[in-house]
Amino acid sequence: MTLAIILAGGAAVSPLVFQLAIFVLAIFVGYYVVWSVTPALHTPLMAVTNAISSVIIVGALIAVAAGTKGGSPISTWTGVIAVALCAVNIFGGFLVTQRMLAMYKKKER
Amino acid sequence: MTLSADLAAVLYTVSAILFILALRGLSSPETSRRGNLYGMVGIGVAIVTTILVAGLGGQGLLLVGAGLAVGGGVGAVIARKIPMTDMPQLVAAFHSLVGLAAVLVALAAFFSPESFGIVGDGGLMKPGSLLELSLGAGIGAITFTGSLIAFAKLNGNMSGAPILLPARHLINIALAAAFFFLVGMMMSTGGADPWMMWALIGLTLILGFTLIIPIGGADMPVVVSMLNSYSGWAAAALGFTLGNLALIIVGALVGSSGAILSYIMCKGMNRSFVSVILGGFGGDAAAAVGDREERPIKRGSAEDAAFIMKNASKVIIVPGYGLAVAQAQHATREMADTLKEAGVDVAYAIHPVAGRMPGHMNVLLAEANVPYDEVFELEDINSEFSNADVAFVIGANDVTNPAAKTDPQSPIAGMPILDVDKAATVLFVKRSLSPGYAGIDNDLFYEDKTMMLLSEAKKMVEEIIKAL
């Protein structure tokens, strides 16, 4: 709805307002989705939210690109380290979640 | 190959939708595994899209590949090796990495503003972008050091007892005020002086430390959830700087997820979020209650317990963290299996704060091959206790204490408890009569229907299995 209004509003909406609208909507999506998570899976939920918050790697990749294409070497190195840290989280987070979820079994009947 | 910005935005949206589906999958164990797969694809899409749109090539690509290989290798090994009892520490450690990554990305953007598209008129950085960057770096830094402290407390590298600095609230307020002052200064000068960025990162690193050290070990489940939330907000703040939809949406999802989990944990302990954050409560070694009167208890042996349970038609097992500490999950499941073979109906009742993080006890039981459809949450099983012949409490104490309902003066007054006192017989497996972390006596120990099985949890359960 809100998006439609913004889009229909047309002309010049600043990108910030647009991003804020998406941000607020995503908080609502998060609120409803997370309340529907069964309490039995709250630990995997934390592990997987941790893994997906490593999508911050996007910023790290841009930093490496910036640094290696004539930007500040600080950007290159902070970027590379951030890529490695995020990679620990991404691989570690998703794999440990997978390991946990594989343990949840139904009663044998 | 480079991607157009529009196509990239579409792909980032796709990856954000995959993340939403990943969380949605967790609504039941059956769909959760597919959900996790969606999450992996989502992050893969985001990474490939960024590599293409940023035009990473040559040396840059090599460096990124090396970073991914090293980090990914370390992560994969940790994920395979970590014992399930250590999940709270692991999650805390992972949060600290996200926090540090956020700080590093903010620094990178600060030192290469052109590439991040945050340069405004006159060659200075846009004030709005500087605000987002500082918030991302600041929240990231708090998450980093805060999670390190949480890790050390959970992992036992540091005592769980709250460490109370004199005038700690004043220190925290002063640090926060100094942070916002620096942000304001930086915004008005267009980020011309890099020292301000370093200084505000330094301030928030200290703040993360001073915020978490006064919080006791028993409150760590709330802290871990809260830091989970913070890592999300840090990601969202940087998402605004980068104008990246995936990052903004993920930040919002993770932020609200962590906030909801903190709320659930606080409710499970009947503590207000503010009082947890202000700290000073619930060390692992709570002060012993001095003038406890000696009251008679009924002690039982493993044979007695086996006899009672074998003749019961319904047994509800109430596991607490003590079960995991004693590594008695597998033995308990074996006992339950034996009882089921004898025709006894067995269920497990889990209190929201039974483990050391949200849902921890469920994972520990799942690891011991307990089917998840025999495991029930407090609100789903509490009415069942009155139909149960036996409540078998193992490694839990405070979460069964009727004082939460009857004694308004009790430190746990108002905390939701499992109504084990409604069962016909209560069996308590405990090492000693010592009170739980809240330092309060449990009247249930002295009731007629209660039989205390005073022994080490694993040994007792194994003896019961033998007697069955």
CSV table of C-alpha atoms in Angstrom, one decimal, chain B:
chain,number,residue,atom,x,y,z
B,1,MET,CA,30.4,-8.3,-17.2
B,2,THR,CA,28.6,-5.6,-15.3
B,3,LEU,CA,25.1,-5.4,-14.2
B,4,SER,CA,22.8,-2.5,-14.6
B,5,ALA,CA,21.8,-0.9,-11.3
B,6,ASP,CA,18.1,-1.7,-11.9
B,7,LEU,CA,18.8,-5.4,-12.6
B,8,ALA,CA,21.0,-5.5,-9.4
B,9,ALA,CA,18.1,-4.0,-7.4
B,10,VAL,CA,15.8,-6.7,-8.7
B,11,LEU,CA,18.3,-9.4,-7.7
B,12,TYR,CA,18.8,-7.9,-4.3
B,13,THR,CA,15.0,-8.0,-3.8
B,14,VAL,CA,15.0,-11.6,-4.8
B,15,SER,CA,17.6,-12.4,-2.2
B,16,ALA,CA,15.6,-10.5,0.4
B,17,ILE,CA,12.5,-12.5,-0.4
B,18,LEU,CA,14.6,-15.7,-0.1
B,19,PHE,CA,15.6,-14.6,3.4
B,20,ILE,CA,12.0,-14.0,4.4
B,21,LEU,CA,11.1,-17.5,3.2
B,22,ALA,CA,14.1,-18.8,5.2
B,23,LEU,CA,12.6,-17.4,8.4
B,24,ARG,CA,9.1,-18.4,7.4
B,25,GLY,CA,10.3,-22.0,7.0
B,26,LEU,CA,11.1,-22.1,10.7
B,27,SER,CA,7.4,-22.2,11.5
B,28,SER,CA,7.7,-26.0,11.6
B,29,PRO,CA,10.5,-28.5,11.6
B,30,GLU,CA,9.3,-30.0,8.3
B,31,THR,CA,9.6,-26.8,6.3
B,32,SER,CA,12.7,-25.5,8.1
B,33,ARG,CA,15.3,-27.5,6.2
B,34,ARG,CA,14.0,-26.1,2.8
B,35,GLY,CA,13.9,-22.6,4.4
B,36,ASN,CA,17.6,-22.9,5.3
B,37,LEU,CA,18.3,-23.8,1.7
B,38,TYR,CA,16.5,-20.7,0.6
B,39,GLY,CA,18.7,-18.6,2.9
B,40,MET,CA,21.9,-20.1,1.4
B,41,VAL,CA,20.7,-19.3,-2.1
B,42,GLY,CA,19.7,-15.8,-1.0
B,43,ILE,CA,23.1,-15.0,0.3
B,44,GLY,CA,24.7,-16.5,-2.8
B,45,VAL,CA,22.5,-14.3,-5.1
B,46,ALA,CA,23.5,-11.2,-3.1
B,47,ILE,CA,27.2,-12.0,-3.3
B,48,VAL,CA,27.3,-12.8,-7.0
B,49,THR,CA,25.2,-9.7,-7.8
B,50,THR,CA,27.5,-7.5,-5.8
B,51,ILE,CA,30.7,-8.9,-7.4
B,52,LEU,CA,29.2,-8.2,-10.9
B,53,VAL,CA,27.7,-4.8,-10.1
B,54,ALA,CA,30.8,-3.5,-8.4
B,55,GLY,CA,32.9,-4.8,-11.3
B,56,LEU,CA,35.3,-6.7,-9.0
B,57,GLY,CA,38.1,-8.2,-11.1
B,58,GLY,CA,41.7,-9.2,-11.1
B,59,GLN,CA,43.4,-8.5,-7.8
B,60,GLY,CA,40.2,-7.6,-6.1
B,61,LEU,CA,38.5,-10.8,-7.1
B,62,LEU,CA,41.6,-12.8,-5.9
B,63,LEU,CA,41.5,-11.1,-2.5
B,64,VAL,CA,37.8,-11.7,-2.1
B,65,GLY,CA,38.2,-15.3,-3.1
B,66,ALA,CA,41.0,-15.7,-0.5
B,67,GLY,CA,38.8,-14.1,2.1
B,68,LEU,CA,35.8,-16.3,1.3
B,69,ALA,CA,38.0,-19.4,1.3
B,70,VAL,CA,39.7,-18.7,4.6
B,71,GLY,CA,36.6,-17.5,6.4
B,72,GLY,CA,34.3,-20.1,4.9
B,73,GLY,CA,36.8,-22.9,5.8
B,74,VAL,CA,37.0,-21.7,9.4
B,75,GLY,CA,33.2,-21.4,9.6
B,76,ALA,CA,32.6,-24.8,8.1
B,77,VAL,CA,35.0,-26.5,10.6
B,78,ILE,CA,33.4,-24.7,13.6
B,79,ALA,CA,29.9,-25.6,12.4
B,80,ARG,CA,30.8,-29.3,12.3
B,81,LYS,CA,32.7,-29.5,15.5
B,82,ILE,CA,30.7,-27.3,18.0
B,83,PRO,CA,28.9,-29.3,20.7
B,84,MET,CA,25.2,-28.4,20.9
B,85,THR,CA,25.6,-27.3,24.5
B,86,ASP,CA,27.9,-24.6,23.3
B,87,MET,CA,25.4,-23.0,20.9
B,88,PRO,CA,24.9,-19.9,23.0
B,89,GLN,CA,28.6,-19.1,23.0
B,90,LEU,CA,28.8,-19.8,19.3
B,91,VAL,CA,26.0,-17.5,18.5
B,92,ALA,CA,27.5,-14.8,20.7
B,93,ALA,CA,30.8,-15.2,18.9
B,94,PHE,CA,29.1,-15.0,15.5
B,95,HIS,CA,27.3,-11.8,16.5
B,96,SER,CA,30.7,-10.3,17.4
B,97,LEU,CA,31.9,-11.0,13.9
B,98,VAL,CA,28.9,-9.3,12.3
B,99,GLY,CA,29.5,-6.3,14.6
B,100,LEU,CA,33.2,-6.1,13.6
B,101,ALA,CA,32.4,-6.5,9.9
B,102,ALA,CA,29.9,-3.6,10.2
B,103,VAL,CA,32.6,-1.4,11.7
B,104,LEU,CA,35.1,-2.4,9.0
B,105,VAL,CA,32.5,-1.7,6.2
B,106,ALA,CA,31.7,1.7,7.7
B,107,LEU,CA,35.4,2.5,7.8
B,108,ALA,CA,35.9,1.4,4.2
B,109,ALA,CA,33.0,3.6,3.1
B,110,PHE,CA,34.4,6.5,5.1
B,111,PHE,CA,37.8,6.3,3.4
B,112,SER,CA,36.4,5.7,-0.1
B,113,PRO,CA,33.3,7.8,-0.2
B,114,GLU,CA,33.2,8.2,-4.0
B,115,SER,CA,32.9,4.5,-4.6
B,116,PHE,CA,30.1,4.3,-2.1
B,117,GLY,CA,28.3,7.2,-3.7
B,118,ILE,CA,28.1,9.2,-0.6
B,119,VAL,CA,29.8,12.4,-1.7
B,120,GLY,CA,27.6,15.4,-1.8
B,121,ASP,CA,28.0,18.9,-3.2
B,122,GLY,CA,31.4,20.5,-2.7
B,123,GLY,CA,33.3,17.2,-2.4
B,124,LEU,CA,32.3,16.6,1.2
B,125,MET,CA,30.4,13.6,2.5
B,126,LYS,CA,26.6,14.0,2.8
B,127,PRO,CA,25.5,14.6,6.4
B,128,GLY,CA,22.8,11.9,6.1
B,129,SER,CA,25.3,9.3,4.9
B,130,LEU,CA,27.7,10.2,7.7
B,131,LEU,CA,24.8,9.7,10.2
B,132,GLU,CA,24.1,6.3,8.8
B,133,LEU,CA,27.8,5.4,8.7
B,134,SER,CA,28.3,6.4,12.3
B,135,LEU,CA,25.2,4.6,13.5
B,136,GLY,CA,26.3,1.5,11.6
B,137,ALA,CA,29.8,1.7,13.0
B,138,GLY,CA,28.6,2.5,16.5
B,139,ILE,CA,26.0,-0.2,16.8
B,140,GLY,CA,28.5,-2.6,15.1
B,141,ALA,CA,31.2,-1.7,17.7
B,142,ILE,CA,28.7,-2.2,20.6
B,143,THR,CA,27.7,-5.5,19.2
B,144,PHE,CA,31.3,-6.5,18.8
B,145,THR,CA,32.6,-5.9,22.3
B,146,GLY,CA,29.3,-6.7,23.9
B,147,SER,CA,29.2,-10.1,22.2
B,148,LEU,CA,32.7,-10.8,23.2
B,149,ILE,CA,31.8,-10.2,26.9
B,150,ALA,CA,28.7,-12.4,26.4
B,151,PHE,CA,30.8,-15.1,24.8
B,152,ALA,CA,33.3,-15.0,27.7
B,153,LYS,CA,30.6,-15.2,30.3
B,154,LEU,CA,28.8,-18.0,28.6
B,155,ASN,CA,32.0,-19.9,27.8
B,156,GLY,CA,33.2,-19.6,31.4
B,157,ASN,CA,36.3,-17.5,30.5
B,158,MET,CA,34.8,-14.9,32.8
B,159,SER,CA,32.7,-15.2,35.9
B,160,GLY,CA,29.0,-15.0,35.3
B,161,ALA,CA,28.6,-12.7,38.3
B,162,PRO,CA,27.6,-9.2,37.5
B,163,ILE,CA,30.6,-6.8,37.6
B,164,LEU,CA,29.4,-3.5,38.9
B,165,LEU,CA,31.5,-0.4,38.1
B,166,PRO,CA,30.9,2.5,40.3
B,167,ALA,CA,28.7,5.1,38.6
B,168,ARG,CA,28.2,2.8,35.7
B,169,HIS,CA,25.0,4.4,34.4
B,170,LEU,CA,26.8,7.8,34.4
B,171,ILE,CA,29.7,6.3,32.5
B,172,ASN,CA,27.3,4.8,29.9
B,173,ILE,CA,25.3,8.0,29.5
B,174,ALA,CA,28.5,10.0,29.2
B,175,LEU,CA,29.9,7.7,26.5
B,176,ALA,CA,26.6,7.8,24.5
B,177,ALA,CA,26.5,11.6,24.8
B,178,ALA,CA,30.1,11.9,23.6
B,179,PHE,CA,29.2,9.6,20.7
B,180,PHE,CA,26.3,11.7,19.5
B,181,PHE,CA,28.4,14.9,20.0
B,182,LEU,CA,31.0,13.4,17.7
B,183,VAL,CA,28.4,12.4,15.1
B,184,GLY,CA,27.0,15.9,15.1
B,185,MET,CA,30.5,17.4,14.7
B,186,MET,CA,31.3,15.0,11.9
B,187,MET,CA,28.1,15.8,10.1
B,188,SER,CA,28.7,19.5,10.3
B,189,THR,CA,32.3,19.2,9.0
B,190,GLY,CA,31.5,16.7,6.2
B,191,GLY,CA,33.8,14.1,7.7
B,192,ALA,CA,36.9,16.0,6.8
B,193,ASP,CA,38.7,14.8,10.0
B,194,PRO,CA,39.1,11.1,10.1
B,195,TRP,CA,40.0,11.2,13.8
B,196,MET,CA,36.4,11.7,14.6
B,197,MET,CA,35.4,8.4,13.0
B,198,TRP,CA,38.2,6.6,14.9
B,199,ALA,CA,37.2,8.3,18.1
B,200,LEU,CA,33.5,7.4,17.8
B,201,ILE,CA,34.4,3.8,17.0
B,202,GLY,CA,36.6,3.8,20.1
B,203,LEU,CA,33.9,5.2,22.3
B,204,THR,CA,31.3,2.6,21.2
B,205,LEU,CA,33.8,-0.2,21.6
B,206,ILE,CA,34.1,0.8,25.3
B,207,LEU,CA,30.4,1.3,25.6
B,208,GLY,CA,29.7,-2.3,24.4
B,209,PHE,CA,32.0,-3.5,27.2
B,210,THR,CA,30.5,-1.3,29.9
B,211,LEU,CA,27.0,-2.1,28.9
B,212,ILE,CA,27.3,-5.9,29.2
B,213,ILE,CA,29.7,-6.5,32.1
B,214,PRO,CA,27.1,-5.6,34.8
B,215,ILE,CA,24.6,-8.2,33.4
B,216,GLY,CA,24.7,-11.5,35.2
B,217,GLY,CA,25.2,-14.9,33.6
B,218,ALA,CA,21.6,-15.9,34.2
B,219,ASP,CA,20.4,-13.0,32.1
B,220,MET,CA,22.6,-13.9,29.2
B,221,PRO,CA,19.8,-15.4,27.1
B,222,VAL,CA,18.3,-11.9,26.9
B,223,VAL,CA,21.6,-10.3,26.1
B,224,VAL,CA,22.4,-12.7,23.3
B,225,SER,CA,18.9,-12.1,21.8
B,226,MET,CA,19.4,-8.4,22.2
B,227,LEU,CA,22.8,-8.4,20.5
B,228,ASN,CA,21.2,-10.4,17.7
B,229,SER,CA,18.9,-7.5,17.3
B,230,TYR,CA,21.7,-5.0,17.4
B,231,SER,CA,23.6,-6.8,14.6
B,232,GLY,CA,20.5,-6.4,12.5
B,233,TRP,CA,20.1,-2.7,13.1
B,234,ALA,CA,23.8,-2.2,12.3
B,235,ALA,CA,23.3,-3.9,9.0
B,236,ALA,CA,20.3,-1.8,8.2
B,237,ALA,CA,22.1,1.4,9.0
B,238,LEU,CA,24.8,0.5,6.5
B,239,GLY,CA,22.1,-0.6,4.0
B,240,PHE,CA,20.9,3.0,3.9
B,241,THR,CA,24.5,4.2,3.2
B,242,LEU,CA,24.9,1.7,0.4
B,243,GLY,CA,21.3,2.2,-0.8
B,244,ASN,CA,21.1,-1.6,-0.8
B,245,LEU,CA,17.7,-3.1,-0.5
B,246,ALA,CA,18.8,-6.6,0.6
B,247,LEU,CA,20.8,-5.1,3.5
B,248,ILE,CA,18.0,-2.8,4.6
B,249,ILE,CA,15.4,-5.6,4.6
B,250,VAL,CA,17.7,-8.2,6.3
B,251,GLY,CA,18.6,-5.6,8.9
B,252,ALA,CA,14.9,-5.0,9.6
B,253,LEU,CA,14.2,-8.8,9.8
B,254,VAL,CA,17.1,-9.6,12.0
B,255,GLY,CA,16.5,-6.5,14.2
B,256,SER,CA,12.8,-7.4,14.8
B,257,SER,CA,13.7,-11.1,15.3
B,258,GLY,CA,16.2,-10.4,18.0
B,259,ALA,CA,13.8,-7.9,19.7
B,260,ILE,CA,11.0,-10.4,19.8
B,261,LEU,CA,13.3,-13.1,21.2
B,262,SER,CA,14.5,-10.7,23.9
B,263,TYR,CA,10.9,-10.0,24.8
B,264,ILE,CA,10.0,-13.7,25.0
B,265,MET,CA,13.0,-14.4,27.2
B,266,CYS,CA,12.1,-11.4,29.5
B,267,LYS,CA,8.6,-12.7,29.8
B,268,GLY,CA,9.8,-16.2,30.6
B,269,MET,CA,11.7,-14.8,33.6
B,270,ASN,CA,9.2,-12.1,34.4
B,271,ARG,CA,11.9,-9.4,34.2
B,272,SER,CA,11.5,-6.1,32.5
B,273,PHE,CA,13.8,-5.5,29.6
B,274,VAL,CA,15.1,-2.3,31.2
B,275,SER,CA,16.0,-4.0,34.5
B,276,VAL,CA,17.9,-6.7,32.5
B,277,ILE,CA,19.8,-4.0,30.6
B,278,LEU,CA,20.6,-2.0,33.7
B,279,GLY,CA,22.2,-5.2,35.1
B,280,GLY,CA,23.3,-6.4,38.5
B,281,PHE,CA,21.0,-9.4,38.8
B,282,GLY,CA,21.4,-13.1,38.6
B,283,GLY,CA,25.0,-14.2,38.9
B,284,ASP,CA,25.6,-17.9,38.4
B,285,ALA,CA,26.6,-18.2,42.1
B,286,ALA,CA,23.8,-16.4,43.7
B,287,ALA,CA,24.2,-15.4,47.4
B,288,ALA,CA,23.3,-18.4,49.6
B,289,VAL,CA,20.2,-18.0,51.7
B,290,GLY,CA,21.5,-17.9,55.2
B,291,ASP,CA,18.7,-18.7,57.6
B,292,ARG,CA,17.0,-21.6,55.9
B,293,GLU,CA,15.2,-23.8,58.2
B,294,GLU,CA,15.8,-27.5,58.0
B,295,ARG,CA,12.7,-29.2,56.8
B,296,PRO,CA,12.1,-32.9,56.3
B,297,ILE,CA,12.2,-34.3,52.8
B,298,LYS,CA,11.3,-37.6,51.4
B,299,ARG,CA,14.3,-39.2,49.8
B,300,GLY,CA,13.9,-42.0,47.2
B,301,SER,CA,16.1,-44.4,45.4
B,302,ALA,CA,16.3,-45.2,41.8
B,303,GLU,CA,14.3,-48.4,42.4
B,304,ASP,CA,11.5,-46.4,44.0
B,305,ALA,CA,11.4,-44.0,41.1
B,306,ALA,CA,11.4,-46.8,38.5
B,307,PHE,CA,8.5,-48.5,40.4
B,308,ILE,CA,6.4,-45.4,40.5
B,309,MET,CA,7.0,-44.5,36.8
B,310,LYS,CA,6.4,-48.0,35.5
B,311,ASN,CA,3.0,-48.1,37.2
B,312,ALA,CA,2.1,-44.6,35.9
B,313,SER,CA,0.0,-44.1,32.8
B,314,LYS,CA,1.3,-40.6,32.1
B,315,VAL,CA,4.8,-39.2,32.9
B,316,ILE,CA,5.8,-35.6,32.1
B,317,ILE,CA,9.6,-35.0,32.0
B,318,VAL,CA,10.7,-31.5,32.9
B,319,PRO,CA,14.3,-30.9,31.8
B,320,GLY,CA,16.4,-27.9,32.8
B,321,TYR,CA,19.8,-26.8,31.9
B,322,GLY,CA,21.3,-29.0,34.7
B,323,LEU,CA,20.3,-31.9,32.4
B,324,ALA,CA,22.6,-30.7,29.7
B,325,VAL,CA,25.4,-29.8,32.2
B,326,ALA,CA,25.3,-33.4,33.4
B,327,GLN,CA,25.2,-34.7,29.8
B,328,ALA,CA,22.1,-36.8,30.8
B,329,GLN,CA,20.0,-36.1,27.7
B,330,HIS,CA,20.7,-39.4,26.1
B,331,ALA,CA,20.1,-41.4,29.3
B,332,THR,CA,16.8,-39.5,29.8
B,333,ARG,CA,15.7,-40.4,26.3
B,334,GLU,CA,16.6,-44.0,26.9
B,335,MET,CA,14.6,-44.0,30.1
B,336,ALA,CA,11.6,-42.5,28.3
B,337,ASP,CA,11.9,-45.2,25.6
B,338,THR,CA,11.9,-47.9,28.2
B,339,LEU,CA,8.8,-46.4,29.8
B,340,LYS,CA,7.0,-46.1,26.4
B,341,GLU,CA,7.7,-49.7,25.7
B,342,ALA,CA,6.0,-50.5,29.1
B,343,GLY,CA,3.0,-48.6,27.8
B,344,VAL,CA,3.5,-45.3,29.7
B,345,ASP,CA,2.6,-42.1,27.9
B,346,VAL,CA,5.7,-39.8,28.0
B,347,ALA,CA,5.9,-36.1,27.2
B,348,TYR,CA,8.5,-33.4,27.8
B,349,ALA,CA,7.6,-29.9,29.1
B,350,ILE,CA,10.0,-27.1,28.2
B,351,HIS,CA,10.0,-23.7,30.0
B,352,PRO,CA,10.9,-20.7,27.8
B,353,VAL,CA,14.1,-20.2,29.8
B,354,ALA,CA,15.0,-23.8,30.3
B,355,GLY,CA,18.3,-23.5,28.4
B,356,ARG,CA,20.8,-20.8,28.0
B,357,MET,CA,19.3,-19.3,24.9
B,358,PRO,CA,15.9,-19.3,23.3
B,359,GLY,CA,14.9,-22.8,22.3
B,360,HIS,CA,18.2,-24.3,23.5
B,361,MET,CA,16.6,-27.2,25.4
B,362,ASN,CA,14.7,-28.2,22.3
B,363,VAL,CA,17.9,-28.5,20.3
B,364,LEU,CA,19.6,-30.5,23.1
B,365,LEU,CA,16.6,-32.9,23.2
B,366,ALA,CA,16.5,-33.2,19.4
B,367,GLU,CA,20.2,-34.1,19.5
B,368,ALA,CA,19.4,-36.9,22.0
B,369,ASN,CA,16.8,-38.2,19.4
B,370,VAL,CA,13.8,-37.1,21.3
B,371,PRO,CA,11.0,-36.7,18.7
B,372,TYR,CA,9.9,-33.1,18.5
B,373,ASP,CA,6.2,-34.0,18.7
B,374,GLU,CA,6.8,-35.3,22.2
B,375,VAL,CA,8.2,-31.9,23.3
B,376,PHE,CA,5.8,-29.2,24.4
B,377,GLU,CA,6.0,-25.6,25.4
B,378,LEU,CA,4.8,-24.3,28.7
B,379,GLU,CA,1.4,-23.0,27.6
B,380,ASP,CA,0.7,-26.1,25.6
B,381,ILE,CA,1.3,-28.6,28.4
B,382,ASN,CA,0.6,-26.8,31.7
B,383,SER,CA,-3.0,-28.0,31.8
B,384,GLU,CA,-1.8,-31.6,31.3
B,385,PHE,CA,0.0,-31.8,34.7
B,386,SER,CA,-3.2,-32.4,36.5
B,387,ASN,CA,-3.7,-35.5,34.4
B,388,ALA,CA,-0.2,-36.7,34.9
B,389,ASP,CA,0.7,-39.4,37.4
B,390,VAL,CA,4.4,-38.4,37.6
B,391,ALA,CA,6.3,-35.2,36.9
B,392,PHE,CA,9.9,-36.1,36.5
B,393,VAL,CA,12.0,-32.9,37.1
B,394,ILE,CA,15.6,-33.2,36.1
B,395,GLY,CA,18.1,-30.3,36.3
B,396,ALA,CA,15.4,-27.7,36.8
B,397,ASN,CA,14.3,-25.9,39.9
B,398,ASP,CA,13.2,-22.3,39.8
B,399,VAL,CA,10.9,-22.9,36.7
B,400,THR,CA,8.8,-25.3,38.9
B,401,ASN,CA,8.8,-23.2,42.1
B,402,PRO,CA,5.2,-22.4,43.2
B,403,ALA,CA,6.5,-19.4,45.1
B,404,ALA,CA,6.3,-17.6,41.7
B,405,LYS,CA,2.5,-17.7,42.1
B,406,THR,CA,2.0,-17.7,45.8
B,407,ASP,CA,4.7,-15.5,47.3
B,408,PRO,CA,4.6,-11.9,46.0
B,409,GLN,CA,7.8,-11.2,47.9
B,410,SER,CA,9.7,-13.8,46.0
B,411,PRO,CA,12.4,-12.7,43.5
B,412,ILE,CA,10.7,-14.8,40.9
B,413,ALA,CA,7.1,-13.6,41.7
B,414,GLY,CA,5.0,-13.5,38.6
B,415,MET,CA,7.4,-15.7,36.5
B,416,PRO,CA,5.4,-18.3,34.5
B,417,ILE,CA,6.1,-21.7,36.0
B,418,LEU,CA,5.4,-25.3,35.0
B,419,ASP,CA,2.7,-26.6,37.3
B,420,VAL,CA,4.4,-29.8,38.3
B,421,ASP,CA,2.8,-29.5,41.7
B,422,LYS,CA,-0.5,-30.5,40.0
B,423,ALA,CA,0.9,-33.9,39.1
B,424,ALA,CA,0.1,-36.9,41.5
B,425,THR,CA,3.7,-37.5,42.2
B,426,VAL,CA,6.7,-35.2,41.7
B,427,LEU,CA,10.2,-36.7,41.3
B,428,PHE,CA,13.1,-34.3,41.6
B,429,VAL,CA,16.5,-35.4,40.4
B,430,LYS,CA,18.9,-33.0,42.0
B,431,ARG,CA,22.5,-33.1,43.2
B,432,SER,CA,21.7,-31.4,46.4
B,433,LEU,CA,19.0,-29.3,48.1
B,434,SER,CA,20.7,-26.1,47.1
B,435,PRO,CA,18.5,-23.4,45.7
B,436,GLY,CA,18.5,-22.4,42.0
B,437,TYR,CA,20.1,-19.3,40.6
B,438,ALA,CA,17.5,-17.0,42.0
B,439,GLY,CA,18.7,-18.2,45.4
B,440,ILE,CA,15.3,-19.2,46.7
B,441,ASP,CA,14.0,-22.3,48.4
B,442,ASN,CA,11.5,-24.5,46.6
B,443,ASP,CA,8.5,-25.5,48.8
B,444,LEU,CA,7.8,-28.3,46.5
B,445,PHE,CA,10.8,-30.2,47.9
B,446,TYR,CA,9.1,-30.7,51.2
B,447,GLU,CA,5.6,-31.7,50.0
B,448,ASP,CA,4.2,-35.2,50.7
B,449,LYS,CA,3.8,-36.0,47.1
B,450,THR,CA,7.4,-35.1,46.3
B,451,MET,CA,10.2,-37.6,46.3
B,452,MET,CA,13.8,-36.3,46.1
B,453,LEU,CA,16.3,-38.3,44.1
B,454,LEU,CA,19.5,-36.8,45.4
B,455,SER,CA,22.2,-37.9,43.0
B,456,GLU,CA,24.1,-36.8,39.9
B,457,ALA,CA,21.5,-36.6,37.1
B,458,LYS,CA,23.2,-39.0,34.7
B,459,LYS,CA,24.0,-41.6,37.3
B,460,MET,CA,20.5,-41.5,38.7
B,461,VAL,CA,18.8,-41.9,35.3
B,462,GLU,CA,21.1,-44.8,34.4
B,463,GLU,CA,20.2,-46.5,37.7
B,464,ILE,CA,16.5,-45.9,37.0
B,465,ILE,CA,16.9,-47.5,33.6
B,466,LYS,CA,18.6,-50.5,35.2
B,467,ALA,CA,15.8,-50.8,37.7
B,468,LEU,CA,13.1,-50.6,35.0
